[in-house]
Amino acid sequence: MPTNSPQLWLVKSEPDAFSWQDLVDSKGKRTHWDGIRNYQVRNFMRDDIKKGDLLLYYHSNAKPPGVVGIAEVVKESYPDHTQFDPKEKKFDPKSKQDSPTWLMFDLKAKRKLKKFVPLQDLKDNDKLAEMLVVQKGQRLSIQPVEQKDWDEVLRMGGL
DNA sequence: GCCAACGTTGGC
DNA sequence: GCCAACGTTGGC
């Protein structure tokens, strides 16, 4: 059952590595979401993430952690070049040029939340009890988000 | 800085 | 195929 509506996701980024502001400062230019080395996340990129999908941009390992803004997928997944470069920290000697193991996609900043929504507020909101990001031990750097949870987070963020 | 949760690796 | 050891994530 195909649908025209974009899929919804949450992506985690450490602000020390690449913050929301860094994404904004790229001036809508495509930014590579590279360095993902987790098979479950790779499969999301390979199978599900489409151009036009929307993403909650979440700051992890931040003080405090939480959702900052909304980003948009501008290019669907393609091979992550860092896996082939021995100088890269994310170099993967097992990955072959003709069948790359790892993928990345491109995104741009779309809209900042009026209010930052800290993780603690997500946890305190009973409506979001099933949202993945509030689950203990949830480490996926890309997570699918339900429409109802998406709407609730945006409401909390003043949009 | 600590450590729980979880994924990956490798010996057997 | 099992599972201990190890590495990483990420909240606190």
Short mmCIF file of C-alpha atoms (C1' of nucleotides) in Angstrom, two decimals:
data_model
loop_
_atom_site.label_atom_id
_atom_site.label_comp_id
_atom_site.label_asym_id
_atom_site.label_seq_id
_atom_site.Cartn_x
_atom_site.Cartn_y
_atom_site.Cartn_z
CA MET A 1 0.00 0.00 0.00
CA PRO A 2 1.96 2.92 -1.32
CA THR A 3 1.49 6.28 0.25
CA ASN A 4 2.44 9.77 -0.67
CA SER A 5 3.04 10.92 2.85
CA PRO A 6 6.68 11.01 3.94
CA GLN A 7 7.95 8.58 6.51
CA LEU A 8 8.97 9.95 9.85
CA TRP A 9 12.25 9.33 11.66
CA LEU A 10 14.40 10.48 14.50
CA VAL A 11 18.12 10.88 13.92
CA LYS A 12 20.68 11.24 16.67
CA SER A 13 23.74 13.38 16.39
CA GLU A 14 26.27 14.41 18.97
CA PRO A 15 26.39 18.21 18.89
CA ASP A 16 30.15 18.12 19.40
CA ALA A 17 30.43 16.16 16.16
CA PHE A 18 27.64 17.68 14.07
CA SER A 19 25.03 19.89 15.71
CA TRP A 20 21.75 21.29 14.44
CA GLN A 21 23.51 24.61 14.01
CA ASP A 22 26.15 22.95 11.85
CA LEU A 23 23.35 21.60 9.68
CA VAL A 24 21.76 25.05 9.44
CA ASP A 25 25.13 26.63 8.66
CA SER A 26 25.52 24.30 5.70
CA LYS A 27 22.92 26.66 4.15
CA GLY A 28 20.57 24.02 2.88
CA LYS A 29 23.44 22.41 1.07
CA ARG A 30 23.32 18.66 1.20
CA THR A 31 25.00 17.16 4.19
CA HIS A 32 26.14 13.56 4.24
CA TRP A 33 24.84 11.42 7.03
CA ASP A 34 27.89 9.15 6.97
CA GLY A 35 29.75 6.86 9.31
CA ILE A 36 26.82 4.60 10.19
CA ARG A 37 28.17 1.15 11.03
CA ASN A 38 25.12 -0.61 12.37
CA TYR A 39 23.26 -3.16 10.26
CA GLN A 40 19.80 -2.33 11.49
CA VAL A 41 20.30 1.33 10.67
CA ARG A 42 21.91 0.42 7.35
CA ASN A 43 18.78 -1.55 6.48
CA PHE A 44 16.57 1.43 7.27
CA MET A 45 18.66 3.49 4.88
CA ARG A 46 18.67 0.80 2.21
CA ASP A 47 14.98 -0.08 2.33
CA ASP A 48 12.94 2.67 3.86
CA ILE A 49 14.47 6.12 3.88
CA LYS A 50 13.18 8.09 0.90
CA LYS A 51 13.67 11.57 -0.44
CA GLY A 52 11.22 13.88 1.28
CA ASP A 53 11.07 11.88 4.50
CA LEU A 54 11.16 14.03 7.61
CA LEU A 55 13.48 13.63 10.58
CA LEU A 56 13.44 14.82 14.15
CA TYR A 57 16.97 16.07 14.77
CA TYR A 58 18.04 14.86 18.20
CA HIS A 59 21.14 15.84 20.12
CA SER A 60 22.62 12.87 21.95
CA ASN A 61 25.41 13.00 24.49
CA ALA A 62 24.39 16.60 25.09
CA LYS A 63 23.55 18.57 28.18
CA PRO A 64 20.70 18.03 28.10
CA PRO A 65 19.89 15.62 25.28
CA GLY A 66 16.74 16.33 23.27
CA VAL A 67 15.01 17.24 20.02
CA VAL A 68 16.16 20.45 18.36
CA GLY A 69 14.55 20.67 14.94
CA ILE A 70 13.19 19.02 11.82
CA ALA A 71 15.33 17.97 8.88
CA GLU A 72 14.44 16.56 5.48
CA VAL A 73 15.96 13.79 3.39
CA VAL A 74 17.24 15.30 0.14
CA LYS A 75 19.01 12.26 -1.29
CA GLU A 76 18.29 8.59 -0.76
CA SER A 77 20.95 6.15 0.34
CA TYR A 78 24.12 5.60 -1.61
CA PRO A 79 27.52 4.10 -0.69
CA ASP A 80 29.33 5.73 2.21
CA HIS A 81 32.74 6.71 0.82
CA THR A 82 34.42 6.67 4.22
CA GLN A 83 34.34 2.85 4.31
CA PHE A 84 36.91 2.63 1.49
CA ASP A 85 39.41 5.17 2.77
CA PRO A 86 42.13 3.62 4.97
CA LYS A 87 42.81 7.02 6.51
CA GLU A 88 39.25 7.22 7.80
CA LYS A 89 38.40 6.16 11.30
CA LYS A 90 35.36 4.42 9.84
CA PHE A 91 37.40 2.50 7.26
CA ASP A 92 36.07 -1.02 6.79
CA PRO A 93 38.63 -3.32 5.14
CA LYS A 94 35.99 -6.01 4.64
CA SER A 95 33.78 -3.85 2.45
CA LYS A 96 34.09 -4.29 -1.31
CA GLN A 97 33.90 -1.49 -3.87
CA ASP A 98 31.45 -3.44 -6.00
CA SER A 99 29.18 -4.32 -3.09
CA PRO A 100 29.55 -1.69 -0.40
CA THR A 101 28.48 -2.70 3.09
CA TRP A 102 27.66 0.77 4.35
CA LEU A 103 25.37 3.49 3.12
CA MET A 104 24.68 7.12 3.81
CA PHE A 105 22.06 9.64 2.78
CA ASP A 106 21.85 13.42 2.52
CA LEU A 107 19.72 15.75 4.58
CA LYS A 108 19.13 19.44 5.16
CA ALA A 109 17.70 21.51 7.98
CA LYS A 110 14.02 22.30 7.49
CA ARG A 111 12.66 23.96 10.58
CA LYS A 112 13.82 24.59 14.11
CA LEU A 113 11.47 23.85 17.00
CA LYS A 114 10.31 26.99 18.77
CA LYS A 115 11.21 25.27 21.99
CA PHE A 116 13.91 22.66 22.56
CA VAL A 117 12.29 19.45 23.80
CA PRO A 118 14.56 17.70 26.30
CA LEU A 119 14.63 13.92 26.60
CA GLN A 120 13.31 14.23 30.14
CA ASP A 121 10.11 15.88 28.87
CA LEU A 122 9.65 13.07 26.35
CA LYS A 123 10.02 10.57 29.17
CA ASP A 124 7.59 12.47 31.38
CA ASN A 125 4.91 12.50 28.69
CA ASP A 126 2.72 9.38 29.04
CA LYS A 127 1.56 9.75 25.44
CA LEU A 128 5.10 9.03 24.27
CA ALA A 129 5.63 5.93 26.40
CA GLU A 130 6.09 3.77 23.31
CA MET A 131 8.39 6.09 21.44
CA LEU A 132 11.72 4.34 20.83
CA VAL A 133 13.96 7.16 21.98
CA VAL A 134 12.62 7.00 25.55
CA GLN A 135 13.21 3.25 25.82
CA LYS A 136 16.06 2.15 28.00
CA GLY A 137 19.11 0.94 26.13
CA GLN A 138 17.83 2.19 22.77
CA ARG A 139 20.95 2.97 20.79
CA LEU A 140 19.84 3.10 17.18
CA SER A 141 21.02 6.35 15.63
CA ILE A 142 18.06 6.33 13.24
CA GLN A 143 14.65 5.32 14.53
CA PRO A 144 11.21 5.22 12.91
CA VAL A 145 8.69 7.58 14.52
CA GLU A 146 4.90 7.11 14.63
CA GLN A 147 2.76 9.92 13.28
CA LYS A 148 1.03 10.43 16.64
CA ASP A 149 4.38 10.69 18.43
CA TRP A 150 5.70 13.03 15.77
CA ASP A 151 2.67 15.31 16.21
CA GLU A 152 3.07 15.27 19.97
CA VAL A 153 6.77 16.16 19.86
CA LEU A 154 6.06 19.04 17.50
CA ARG A 155 3.31 20.27 19.77
CA MET A 156 5.72 20.17 22.70
CA GLY A 157 8.21 22.05 20.57
CA GLY A 158 5.72 24.84 19.93
CA LEU A 159 4.97 24.03 16.28
"C1'" DG B 1 33.93 9.67 34.52
"C1'" DC B 2 30.90 5.77 35.37
"C1'" DC B 3 28.46 2.10 33.84
"C1'" DA B 4 24.26 -0.38 31.81
"C1'" DA B 5 22.75 -1.98 27.53
"C1'" DC B 6 23.67 -3.85 23.47
"C1'" DG B 7 26.26 -5.26 19.08
"C1'" DT B 8 30.20 -7.62 17.21
"C1'" DT B 9 34.08 -10.70 17.20
"C1'" DG B 10 36.48 -14.83 17.59
"C1'" DG B 11 37.94 -19.13 20.03
"C1'" DC B 12 36.28 -23.45 20.66
"C1'" DG C 1 26.38 -22.57 17.17
"C1'" DC C 2 27.65 -21.00 21.83
"C1'" DC C 3 29.23 -17.53 24.61
"C1'" DA C 4 32.94 -14.72 26.82
"C1'" DA C 5 35.46 -10.75 25.82
"C1'" DC C 6 35.53 -6.53 23.99
"C1'" DG C 7 33.98 -2.05 21.93
"C1'" DT C 8 30.50 1.52 21.52
"C1'" DT C 9 26.56 4.30 22.77
"C1'" DG C 10 24.70 7.55 25.50
"C1'" DG C 11 22.24 8.86 29.86
"C1'" DC C 12 23.44 10.38 34.16
#
